[in-house]
Coordinates of N, CA and C and ligand atoms in Angstrom, one line a residue:
X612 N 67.0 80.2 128.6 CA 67.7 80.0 129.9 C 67.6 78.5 130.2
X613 N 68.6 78.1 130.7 CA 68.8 76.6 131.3 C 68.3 76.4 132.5
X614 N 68.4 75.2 133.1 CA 67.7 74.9 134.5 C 68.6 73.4 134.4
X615 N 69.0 72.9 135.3 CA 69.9 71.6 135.4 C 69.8 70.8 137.2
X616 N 69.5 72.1 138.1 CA 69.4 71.6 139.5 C 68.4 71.3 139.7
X617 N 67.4 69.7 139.2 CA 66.4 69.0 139.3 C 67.2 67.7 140.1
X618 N 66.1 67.2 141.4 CA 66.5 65.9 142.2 C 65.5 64.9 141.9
X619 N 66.1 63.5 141.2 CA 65.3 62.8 140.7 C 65.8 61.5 142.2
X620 N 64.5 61.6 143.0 CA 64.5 61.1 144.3 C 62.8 60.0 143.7
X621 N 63.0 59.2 143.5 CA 62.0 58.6 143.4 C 61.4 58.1 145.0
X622 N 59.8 58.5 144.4 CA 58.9 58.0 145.8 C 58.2 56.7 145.6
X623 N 58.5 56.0 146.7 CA 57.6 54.3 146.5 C 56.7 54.6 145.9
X624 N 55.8 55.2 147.3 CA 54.7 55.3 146.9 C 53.5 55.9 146.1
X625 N 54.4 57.1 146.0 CA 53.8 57.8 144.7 C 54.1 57.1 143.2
X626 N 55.2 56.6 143.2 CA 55.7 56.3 141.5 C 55.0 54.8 141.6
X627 N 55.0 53.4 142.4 CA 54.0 52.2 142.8 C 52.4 52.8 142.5
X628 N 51.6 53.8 143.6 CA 50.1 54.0 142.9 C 50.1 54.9 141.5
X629 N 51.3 55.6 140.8 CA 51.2 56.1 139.9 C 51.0 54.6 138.8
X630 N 52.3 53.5 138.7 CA 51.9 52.4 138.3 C 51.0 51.6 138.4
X631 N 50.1 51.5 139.2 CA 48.6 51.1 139.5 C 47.7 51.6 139.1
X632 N 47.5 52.6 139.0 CA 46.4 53.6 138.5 C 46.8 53.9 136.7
X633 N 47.3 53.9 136.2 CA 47.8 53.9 135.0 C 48.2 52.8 134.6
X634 N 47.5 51.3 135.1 CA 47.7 50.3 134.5 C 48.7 49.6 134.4
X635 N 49.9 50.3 134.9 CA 50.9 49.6 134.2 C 51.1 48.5 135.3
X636 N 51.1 48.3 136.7 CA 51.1 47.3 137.5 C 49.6 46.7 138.0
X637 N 49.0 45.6 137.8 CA 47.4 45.2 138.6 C 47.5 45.8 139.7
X638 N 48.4 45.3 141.1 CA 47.9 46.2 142.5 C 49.3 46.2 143.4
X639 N 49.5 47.2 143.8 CA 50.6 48.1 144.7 C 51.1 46.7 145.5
X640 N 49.8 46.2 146.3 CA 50.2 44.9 147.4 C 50.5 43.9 147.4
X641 N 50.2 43.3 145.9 CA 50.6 42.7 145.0 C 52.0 42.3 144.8
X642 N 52.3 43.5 143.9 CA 53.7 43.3 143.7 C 54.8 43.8 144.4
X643 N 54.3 44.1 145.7 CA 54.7 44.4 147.0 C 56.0 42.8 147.2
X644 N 54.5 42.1 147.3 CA 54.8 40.9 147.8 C 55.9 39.7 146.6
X645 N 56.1 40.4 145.5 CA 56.8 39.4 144.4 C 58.2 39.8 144.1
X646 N 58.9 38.7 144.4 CA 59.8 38.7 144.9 C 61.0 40.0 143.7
X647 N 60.5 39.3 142.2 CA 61.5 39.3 140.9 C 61.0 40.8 141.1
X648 N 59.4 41.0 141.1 CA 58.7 42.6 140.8 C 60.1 43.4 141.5
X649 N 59.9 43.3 142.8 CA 61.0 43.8 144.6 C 62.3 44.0 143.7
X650 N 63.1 42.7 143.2 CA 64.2 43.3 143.0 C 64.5 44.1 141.4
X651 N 63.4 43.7 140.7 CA 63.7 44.5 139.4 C 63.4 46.0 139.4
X652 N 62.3 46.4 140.8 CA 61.8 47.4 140.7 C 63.2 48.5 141.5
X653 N 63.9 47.4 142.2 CA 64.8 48.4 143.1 C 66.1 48.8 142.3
X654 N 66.4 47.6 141.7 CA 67.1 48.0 140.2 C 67.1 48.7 139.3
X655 N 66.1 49.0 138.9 CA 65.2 50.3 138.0 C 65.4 51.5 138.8
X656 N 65.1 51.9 139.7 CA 65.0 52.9 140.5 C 66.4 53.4 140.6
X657 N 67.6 52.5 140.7 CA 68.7 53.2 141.0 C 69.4 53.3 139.5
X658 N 69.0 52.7 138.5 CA 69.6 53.0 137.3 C 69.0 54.3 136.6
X659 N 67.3 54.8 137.0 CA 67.1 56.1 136.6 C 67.7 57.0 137.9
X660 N 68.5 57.1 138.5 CA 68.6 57.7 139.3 C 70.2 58.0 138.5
X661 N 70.8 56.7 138.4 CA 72.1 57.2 137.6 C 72.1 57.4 136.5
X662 N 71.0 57.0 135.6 CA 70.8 57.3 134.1 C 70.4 58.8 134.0
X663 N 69.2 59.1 134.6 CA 68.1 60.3 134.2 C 69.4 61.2 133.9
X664 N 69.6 62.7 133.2 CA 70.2 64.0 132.9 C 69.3 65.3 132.8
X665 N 68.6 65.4 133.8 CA 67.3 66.5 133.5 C 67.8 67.7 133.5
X666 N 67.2 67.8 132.3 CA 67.6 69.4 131.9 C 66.2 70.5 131.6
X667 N 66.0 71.8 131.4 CA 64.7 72.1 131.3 C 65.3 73.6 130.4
X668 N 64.6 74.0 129.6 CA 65.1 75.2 128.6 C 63.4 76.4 128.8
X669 N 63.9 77.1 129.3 CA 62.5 78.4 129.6 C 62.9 79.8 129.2
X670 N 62.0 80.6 128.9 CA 62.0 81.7 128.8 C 60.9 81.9 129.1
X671 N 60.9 83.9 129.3 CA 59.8 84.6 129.0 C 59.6 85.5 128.0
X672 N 58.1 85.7 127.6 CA 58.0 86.7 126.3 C 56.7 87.5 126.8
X673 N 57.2 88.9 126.6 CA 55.7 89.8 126.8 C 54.8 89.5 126.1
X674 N 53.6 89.9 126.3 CA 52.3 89.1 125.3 C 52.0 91.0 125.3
X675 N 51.5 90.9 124.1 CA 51.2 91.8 123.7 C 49.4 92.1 123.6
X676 N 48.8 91.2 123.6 CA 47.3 90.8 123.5 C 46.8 89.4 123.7
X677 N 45.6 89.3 123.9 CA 45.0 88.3 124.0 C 43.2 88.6 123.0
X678 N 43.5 87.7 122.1 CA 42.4 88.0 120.9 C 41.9 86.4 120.3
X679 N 41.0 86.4 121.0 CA 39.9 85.2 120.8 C 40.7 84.4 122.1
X680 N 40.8 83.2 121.6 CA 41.8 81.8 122.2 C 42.7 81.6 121.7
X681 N 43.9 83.1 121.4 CA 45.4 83.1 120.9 C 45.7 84.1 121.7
X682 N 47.2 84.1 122.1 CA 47.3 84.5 123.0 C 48.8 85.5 121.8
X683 N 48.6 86.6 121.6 CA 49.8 87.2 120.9 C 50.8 87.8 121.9
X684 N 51.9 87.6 121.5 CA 53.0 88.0 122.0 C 53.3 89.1 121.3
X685 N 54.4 90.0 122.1 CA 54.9 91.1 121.6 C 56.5 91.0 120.2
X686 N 56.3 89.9 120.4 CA 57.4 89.6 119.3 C 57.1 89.0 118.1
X687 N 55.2 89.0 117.8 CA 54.2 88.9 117.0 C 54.2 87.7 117.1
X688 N 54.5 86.4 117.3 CA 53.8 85.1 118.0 C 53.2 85.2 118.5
X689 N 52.2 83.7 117.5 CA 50.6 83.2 118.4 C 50.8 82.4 118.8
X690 N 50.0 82.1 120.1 CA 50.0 80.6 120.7 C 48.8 80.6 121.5
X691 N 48.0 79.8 121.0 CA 46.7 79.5 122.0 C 45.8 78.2 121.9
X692 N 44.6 78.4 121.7 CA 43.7 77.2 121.7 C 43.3 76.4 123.1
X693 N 42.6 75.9 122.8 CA 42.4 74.8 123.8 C 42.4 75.9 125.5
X694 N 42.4 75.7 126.3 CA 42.2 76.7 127.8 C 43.2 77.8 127.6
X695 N 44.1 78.0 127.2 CA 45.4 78.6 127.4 C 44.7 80.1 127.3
X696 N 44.2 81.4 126.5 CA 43.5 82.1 127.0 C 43.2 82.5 128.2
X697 N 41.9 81.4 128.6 CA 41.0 81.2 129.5 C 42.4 81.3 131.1
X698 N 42.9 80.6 131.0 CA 44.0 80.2 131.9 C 45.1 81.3 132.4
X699 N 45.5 81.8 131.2 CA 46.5 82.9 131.4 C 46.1 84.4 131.4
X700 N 44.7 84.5 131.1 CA 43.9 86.1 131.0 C 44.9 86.9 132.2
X701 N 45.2 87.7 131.4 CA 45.6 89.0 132.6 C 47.1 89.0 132.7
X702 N 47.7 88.1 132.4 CA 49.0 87.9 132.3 C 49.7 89.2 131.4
X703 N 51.0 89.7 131.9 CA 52.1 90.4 131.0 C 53.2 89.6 130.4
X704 N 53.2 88.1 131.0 CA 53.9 87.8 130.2 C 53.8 86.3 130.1
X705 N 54.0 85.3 129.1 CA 54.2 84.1 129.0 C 55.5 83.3 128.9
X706 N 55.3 82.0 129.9 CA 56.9 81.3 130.2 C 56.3 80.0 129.3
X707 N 57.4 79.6 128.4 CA 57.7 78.6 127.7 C 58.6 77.8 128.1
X708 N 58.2 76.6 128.2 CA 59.4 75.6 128.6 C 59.3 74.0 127.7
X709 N 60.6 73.6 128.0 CA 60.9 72.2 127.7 C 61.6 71.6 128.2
X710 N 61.0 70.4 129.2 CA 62.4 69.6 129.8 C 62.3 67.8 129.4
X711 N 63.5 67.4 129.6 CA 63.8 66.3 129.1 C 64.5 66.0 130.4
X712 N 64.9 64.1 130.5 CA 65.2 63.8 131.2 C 67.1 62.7 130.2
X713 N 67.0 63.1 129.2 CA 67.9 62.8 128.2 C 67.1 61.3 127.4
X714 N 68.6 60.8 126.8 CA 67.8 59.7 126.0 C 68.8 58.2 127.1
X715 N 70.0 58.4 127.9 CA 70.4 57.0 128.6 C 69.0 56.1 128.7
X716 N 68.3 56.6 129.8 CA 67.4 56.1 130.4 C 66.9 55.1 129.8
X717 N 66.1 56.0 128.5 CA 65.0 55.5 127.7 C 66.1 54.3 126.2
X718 N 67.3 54.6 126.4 CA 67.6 53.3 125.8 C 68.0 52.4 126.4
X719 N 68.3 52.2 127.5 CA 68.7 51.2 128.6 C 66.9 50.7 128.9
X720 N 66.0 50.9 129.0 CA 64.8 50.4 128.9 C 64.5 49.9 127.9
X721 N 64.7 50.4 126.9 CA 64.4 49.7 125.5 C 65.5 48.4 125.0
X722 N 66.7 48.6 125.5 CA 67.8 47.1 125.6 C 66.9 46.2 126.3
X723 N 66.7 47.0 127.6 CA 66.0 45.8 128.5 C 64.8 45.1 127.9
X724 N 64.0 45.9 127.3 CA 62.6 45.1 126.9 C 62.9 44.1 125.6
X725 N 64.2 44.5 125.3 CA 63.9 43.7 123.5 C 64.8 42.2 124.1
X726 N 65.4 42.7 125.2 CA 66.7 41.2 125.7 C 65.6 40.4 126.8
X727 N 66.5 39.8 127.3 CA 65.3 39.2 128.6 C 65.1 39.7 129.8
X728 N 65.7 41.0 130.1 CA 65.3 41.6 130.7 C 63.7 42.5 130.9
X729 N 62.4 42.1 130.5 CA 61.1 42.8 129.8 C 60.9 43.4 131.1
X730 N 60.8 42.8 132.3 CA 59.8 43.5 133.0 C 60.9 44.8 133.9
X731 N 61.9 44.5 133.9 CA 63.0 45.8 134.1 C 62.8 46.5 133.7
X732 N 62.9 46.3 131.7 CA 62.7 47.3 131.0 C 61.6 48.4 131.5
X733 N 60.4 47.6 131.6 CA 58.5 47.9 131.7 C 58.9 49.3 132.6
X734 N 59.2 48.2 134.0 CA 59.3 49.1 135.4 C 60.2 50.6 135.2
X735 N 61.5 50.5 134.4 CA 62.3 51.8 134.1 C 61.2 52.4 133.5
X736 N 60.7 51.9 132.2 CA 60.0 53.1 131.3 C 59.1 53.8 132.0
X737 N 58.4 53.4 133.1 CA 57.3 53.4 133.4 C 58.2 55.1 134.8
X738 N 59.2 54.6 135.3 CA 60.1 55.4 136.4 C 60.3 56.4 135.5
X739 N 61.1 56.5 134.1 CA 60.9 57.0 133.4 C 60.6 59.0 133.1
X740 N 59.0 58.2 132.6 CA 57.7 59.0 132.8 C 57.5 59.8 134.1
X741 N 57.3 59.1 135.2 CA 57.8 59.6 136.2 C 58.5 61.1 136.5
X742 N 59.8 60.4 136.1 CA 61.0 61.2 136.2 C 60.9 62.7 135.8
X743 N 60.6 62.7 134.3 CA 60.3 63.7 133.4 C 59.4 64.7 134.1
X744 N 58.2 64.1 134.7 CA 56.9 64.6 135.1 C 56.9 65.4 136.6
X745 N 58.4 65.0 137.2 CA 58.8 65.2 138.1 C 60.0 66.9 138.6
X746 N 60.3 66.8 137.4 CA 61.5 67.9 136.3 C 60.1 68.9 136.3
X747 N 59.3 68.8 135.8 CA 58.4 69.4 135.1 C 57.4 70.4 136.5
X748 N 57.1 69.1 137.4 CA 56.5 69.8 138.5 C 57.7 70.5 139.3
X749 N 59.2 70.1 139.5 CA 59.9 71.0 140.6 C 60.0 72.2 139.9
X750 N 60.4 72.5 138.7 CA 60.1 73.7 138.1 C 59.1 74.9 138.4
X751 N 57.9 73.9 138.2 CA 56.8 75.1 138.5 C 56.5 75.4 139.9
X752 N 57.1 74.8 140.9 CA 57.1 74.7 141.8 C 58.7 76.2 142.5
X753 N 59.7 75.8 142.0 CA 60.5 77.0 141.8 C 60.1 78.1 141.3
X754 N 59.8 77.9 140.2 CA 59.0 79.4 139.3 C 58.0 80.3 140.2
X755 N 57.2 79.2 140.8 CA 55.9 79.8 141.5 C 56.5 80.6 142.6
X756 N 57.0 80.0 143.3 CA 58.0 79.9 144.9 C 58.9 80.7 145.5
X757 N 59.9 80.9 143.9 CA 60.9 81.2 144.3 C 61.2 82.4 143.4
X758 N 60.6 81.9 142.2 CA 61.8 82.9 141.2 C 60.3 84.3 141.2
X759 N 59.1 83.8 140.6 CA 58.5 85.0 140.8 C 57.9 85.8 141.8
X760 N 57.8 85.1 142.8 CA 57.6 85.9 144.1 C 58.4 87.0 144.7
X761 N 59.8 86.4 143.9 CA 60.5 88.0 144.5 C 60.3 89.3 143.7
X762 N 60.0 88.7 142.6 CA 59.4 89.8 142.0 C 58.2 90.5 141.6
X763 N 57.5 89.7 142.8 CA 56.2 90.2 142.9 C 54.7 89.5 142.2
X764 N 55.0 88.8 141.3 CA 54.4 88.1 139.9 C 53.7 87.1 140.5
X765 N 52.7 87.1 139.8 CA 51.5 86.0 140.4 C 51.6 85.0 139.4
X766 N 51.6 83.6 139.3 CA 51.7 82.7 138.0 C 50.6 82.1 137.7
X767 N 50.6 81.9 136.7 CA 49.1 80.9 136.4 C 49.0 79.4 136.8
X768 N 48.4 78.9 136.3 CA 47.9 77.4 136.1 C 48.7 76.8 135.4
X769 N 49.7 75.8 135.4 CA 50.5 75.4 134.2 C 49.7 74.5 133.1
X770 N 50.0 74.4 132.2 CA 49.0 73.5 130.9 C 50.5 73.1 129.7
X771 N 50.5 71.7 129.6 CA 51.4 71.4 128.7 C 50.3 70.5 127.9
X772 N 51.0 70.6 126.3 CA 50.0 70.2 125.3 C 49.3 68.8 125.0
X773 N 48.1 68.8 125.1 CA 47.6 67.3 124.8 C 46.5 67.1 126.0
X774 N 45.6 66.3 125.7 CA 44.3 66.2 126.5 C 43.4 67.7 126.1
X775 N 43.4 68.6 126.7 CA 42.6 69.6 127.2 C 43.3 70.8 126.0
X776 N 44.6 70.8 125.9 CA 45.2 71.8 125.0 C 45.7 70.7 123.9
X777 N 45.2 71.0 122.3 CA 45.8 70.1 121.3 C 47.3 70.5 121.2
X778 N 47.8 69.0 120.9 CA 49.1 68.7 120.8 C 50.4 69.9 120.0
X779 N 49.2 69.9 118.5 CA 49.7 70.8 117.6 C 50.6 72.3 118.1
X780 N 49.7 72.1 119.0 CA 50.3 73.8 119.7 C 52.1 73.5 119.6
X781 N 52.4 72.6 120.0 CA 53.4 72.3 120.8 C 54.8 72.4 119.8
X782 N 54.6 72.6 118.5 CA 55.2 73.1 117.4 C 55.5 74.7 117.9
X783 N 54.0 75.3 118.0 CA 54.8 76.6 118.4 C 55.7 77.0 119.8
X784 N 55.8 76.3 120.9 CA 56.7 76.4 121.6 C 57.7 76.2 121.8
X785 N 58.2 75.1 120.3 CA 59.5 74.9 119.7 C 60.1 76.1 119.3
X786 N 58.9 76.6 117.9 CA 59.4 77.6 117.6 C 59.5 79.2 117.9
X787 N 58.8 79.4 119.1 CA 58.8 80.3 119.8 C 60.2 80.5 120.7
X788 N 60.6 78.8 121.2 CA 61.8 78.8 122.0 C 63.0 78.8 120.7
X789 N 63.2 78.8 120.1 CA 63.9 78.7 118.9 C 65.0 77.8 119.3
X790 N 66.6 78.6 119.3 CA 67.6 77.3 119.8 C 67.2 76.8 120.6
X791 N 66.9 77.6 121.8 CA 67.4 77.3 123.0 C 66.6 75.7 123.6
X792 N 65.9 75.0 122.5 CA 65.7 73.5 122.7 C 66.3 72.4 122.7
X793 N 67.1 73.1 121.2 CA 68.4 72.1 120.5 C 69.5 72.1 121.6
X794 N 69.9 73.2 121.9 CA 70.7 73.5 123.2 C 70.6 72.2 124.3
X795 N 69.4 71.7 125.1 CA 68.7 70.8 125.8 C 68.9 69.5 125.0
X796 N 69.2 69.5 123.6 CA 68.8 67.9 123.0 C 67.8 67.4 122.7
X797 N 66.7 68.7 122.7 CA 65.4 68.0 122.1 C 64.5 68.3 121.1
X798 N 64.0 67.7 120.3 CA 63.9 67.5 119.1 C 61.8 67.7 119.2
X799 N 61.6 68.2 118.0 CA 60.2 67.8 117.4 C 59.7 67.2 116.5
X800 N 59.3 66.0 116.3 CA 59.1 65.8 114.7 C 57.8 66.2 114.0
X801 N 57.5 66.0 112.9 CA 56.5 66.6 112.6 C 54.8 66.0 113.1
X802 N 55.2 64.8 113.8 CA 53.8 63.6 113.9 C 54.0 64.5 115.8
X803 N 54.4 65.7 116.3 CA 54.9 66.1 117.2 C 54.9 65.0 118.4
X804 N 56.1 64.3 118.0 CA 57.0 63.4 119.2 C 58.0 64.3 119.5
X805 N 58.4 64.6 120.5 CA 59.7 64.3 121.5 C 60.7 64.1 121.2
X806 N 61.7 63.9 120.8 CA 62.9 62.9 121.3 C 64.1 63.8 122.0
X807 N 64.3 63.2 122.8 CA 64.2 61.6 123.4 C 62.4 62.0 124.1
X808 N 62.1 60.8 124.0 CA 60.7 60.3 124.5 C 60.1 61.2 125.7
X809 N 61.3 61.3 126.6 CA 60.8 61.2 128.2 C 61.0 62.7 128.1
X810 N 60.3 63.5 126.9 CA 60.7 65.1 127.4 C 59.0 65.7 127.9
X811 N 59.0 67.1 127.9 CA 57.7 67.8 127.8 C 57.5 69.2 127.8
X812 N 57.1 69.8 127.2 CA 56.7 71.0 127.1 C 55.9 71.7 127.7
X813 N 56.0 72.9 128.1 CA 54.8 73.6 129.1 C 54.7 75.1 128.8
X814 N 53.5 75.6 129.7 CA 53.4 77.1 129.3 C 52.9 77.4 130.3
X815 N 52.8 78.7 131.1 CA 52.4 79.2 132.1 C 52.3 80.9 132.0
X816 N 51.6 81.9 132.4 CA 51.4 82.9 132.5 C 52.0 83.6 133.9
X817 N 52.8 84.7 133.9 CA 52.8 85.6 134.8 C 52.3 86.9 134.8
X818 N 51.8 87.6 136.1 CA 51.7 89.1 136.3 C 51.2 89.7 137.4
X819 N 51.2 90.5 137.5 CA 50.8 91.4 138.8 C 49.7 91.2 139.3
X820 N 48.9 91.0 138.1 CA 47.2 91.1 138.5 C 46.7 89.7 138.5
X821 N 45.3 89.2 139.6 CA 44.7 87.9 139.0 C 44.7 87.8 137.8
X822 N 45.2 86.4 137.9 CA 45.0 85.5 136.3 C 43.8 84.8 136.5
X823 N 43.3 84.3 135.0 CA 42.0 83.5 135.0 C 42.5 82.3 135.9
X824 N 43.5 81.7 136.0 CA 43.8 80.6 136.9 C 44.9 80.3 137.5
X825 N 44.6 80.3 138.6 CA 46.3 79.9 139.0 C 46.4 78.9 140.3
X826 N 45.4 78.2 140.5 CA 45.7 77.1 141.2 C 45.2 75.7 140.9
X827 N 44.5 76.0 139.4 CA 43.8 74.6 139.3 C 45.0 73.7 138.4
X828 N 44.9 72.5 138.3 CA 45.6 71.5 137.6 C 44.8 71.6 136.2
X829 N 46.2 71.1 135.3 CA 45.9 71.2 134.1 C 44.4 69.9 133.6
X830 N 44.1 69.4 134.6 CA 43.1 68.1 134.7 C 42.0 69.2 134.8
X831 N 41.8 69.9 135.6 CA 40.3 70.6 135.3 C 40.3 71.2 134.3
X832 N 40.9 71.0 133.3 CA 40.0 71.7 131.9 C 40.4 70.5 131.2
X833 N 40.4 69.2 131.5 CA 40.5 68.2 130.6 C 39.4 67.4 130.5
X834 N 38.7 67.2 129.1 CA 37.9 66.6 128.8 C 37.7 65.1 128.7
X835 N 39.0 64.4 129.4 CA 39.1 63.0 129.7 C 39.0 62.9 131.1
X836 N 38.8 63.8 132.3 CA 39.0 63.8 133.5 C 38.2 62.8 134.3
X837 N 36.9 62.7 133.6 CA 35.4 61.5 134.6 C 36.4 60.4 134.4
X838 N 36.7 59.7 133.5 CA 37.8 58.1 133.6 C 39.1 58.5 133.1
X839 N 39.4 59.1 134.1 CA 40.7 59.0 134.1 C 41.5 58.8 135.5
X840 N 42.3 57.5 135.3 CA 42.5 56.8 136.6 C 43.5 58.1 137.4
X841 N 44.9 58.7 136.4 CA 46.1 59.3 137.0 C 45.2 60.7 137.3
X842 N 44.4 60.7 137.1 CA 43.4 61.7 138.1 C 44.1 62.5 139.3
X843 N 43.8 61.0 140.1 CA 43.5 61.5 141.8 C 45.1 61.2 142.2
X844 N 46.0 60.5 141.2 CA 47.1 60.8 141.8 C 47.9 62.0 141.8
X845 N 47.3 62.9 140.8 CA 47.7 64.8 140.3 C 47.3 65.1 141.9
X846 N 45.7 65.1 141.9 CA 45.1 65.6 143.2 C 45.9 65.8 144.2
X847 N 46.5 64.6 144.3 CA 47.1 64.7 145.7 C 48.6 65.4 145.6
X848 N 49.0 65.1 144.6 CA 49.9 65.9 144.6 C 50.1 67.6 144.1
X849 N 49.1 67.8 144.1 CA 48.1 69.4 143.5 C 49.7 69.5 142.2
X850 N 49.9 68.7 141.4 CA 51.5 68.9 140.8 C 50.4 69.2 139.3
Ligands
SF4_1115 S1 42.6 64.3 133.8 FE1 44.0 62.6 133.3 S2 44.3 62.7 131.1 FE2 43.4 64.7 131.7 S3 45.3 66.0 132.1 FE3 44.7 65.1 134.1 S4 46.0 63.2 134.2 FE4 46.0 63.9 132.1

């Protein structure tokens, strides 16, 4: 299934402390005040606004068991490790996803960084990430909200691969989703990259009954969480 009605509305101040806290800018007040920051940043913002193409590819698949930290489906796919078990216990069924935000974006930042445009480039890539991350939370945010509530369905905790759940997984949600990625434009290679860059993959549990989780952030089961700056910017946004 497709998904294409995503609003990429960038927030000052969320996408600015997301850039401060993740290093990519020293301080919000800072480059508040600089002049070139002000207009390249306003620049950037409206070119991902007309660049981004977010698209998102999902399904559901009944799970048939849950044995050890693999979670088996009824169409005899495994997929587990890392919290995903622990996270989705109780669930009837698991939602697979992949969204991208295309490749415009991310090559109009990469023109910009290699010509003399660098710190345009910086500021897009950085909007970017953003953007993708953004796709990813209004989703689960619909799913939770809208699409399974009328059906009754409780959802879990979302978890996409890397930090807390190893990367590798992220092969099987390729191949679990089969076309329906290529469909979207997006690719896996075998060192499991992306392309285009600015995509991401996720997993989530639904069902009737409590699940082992369903309101914590994929950060509480991450074992980078004590220093980790982009932390407290999840928190607040419980995304
Ligand atoms: S704690 Fe940090 S590194 Fe871990 S999942 Fe959350 S944002 Fe990512």
């Amino acid at each position: 299934m497709k998904k294409t009605d995503f609003i990429i509305k960038p927030n000052d101040e969320d996408l600015l402390r997301t850039m401060e806290i993740t290093g990519s800018i020293k301080s919000v007040e800072r480059m508040k005040k600089n002049k070139k920051f002000r207009v390249d940043y306003e620049a950037a913002k409206k070119e991902l606004v007309e660049s981004a193409a977010p698209v998102l590819c999902w399904n559901r698949f009944p799970i048939k068991e849950i044995v050890g930290n693999q979670v088996v489906l009824k169409n005899g796919a495994k997929i587990g490790r890392g919290p995903v078990a622990k996270v989705v216990a109780g669930a009837q069924e698991l939602i697979l996803g992949v969204c991208t935000i295309g490749m415009k974006t991310e090559r109009k930042s990469e023109e910009y960084m290699k010509g003399a445009a660098m710190m345009k480039g910086f500021i897009l890539d950085a909007l970017a990430s953003w953007a993708v991350d953004s796709v990813r939370a209004q989703f689960y945010e619909w799913i939770k909200k809208e699409f399974f509530k009328k059906e009754g369905l409780r959802t879990s905790s979302m978890l996409w691969p890397g930090n807390s759940w190893p990367i590798e997984e992220q092969a099987e949600i390729f191949k679990i989703l089969g076309n329906e990625t290529g469909e979207i434009g997006v690719s896996l290679t075998a060192s499991m990259m992306m392309a285009p860059k600015k995509s991401l993959s996720f997993l989530l549990g639904a069902g009737k009954n409590p699940l082992g989780s369903e309101d914590s952030l994929q950060c509480e089961f991450c074992p980078d969480r004590p220093g980790c700056k982009a932390y407290k910017i999840r928190m607040n946004r419980h995304l």
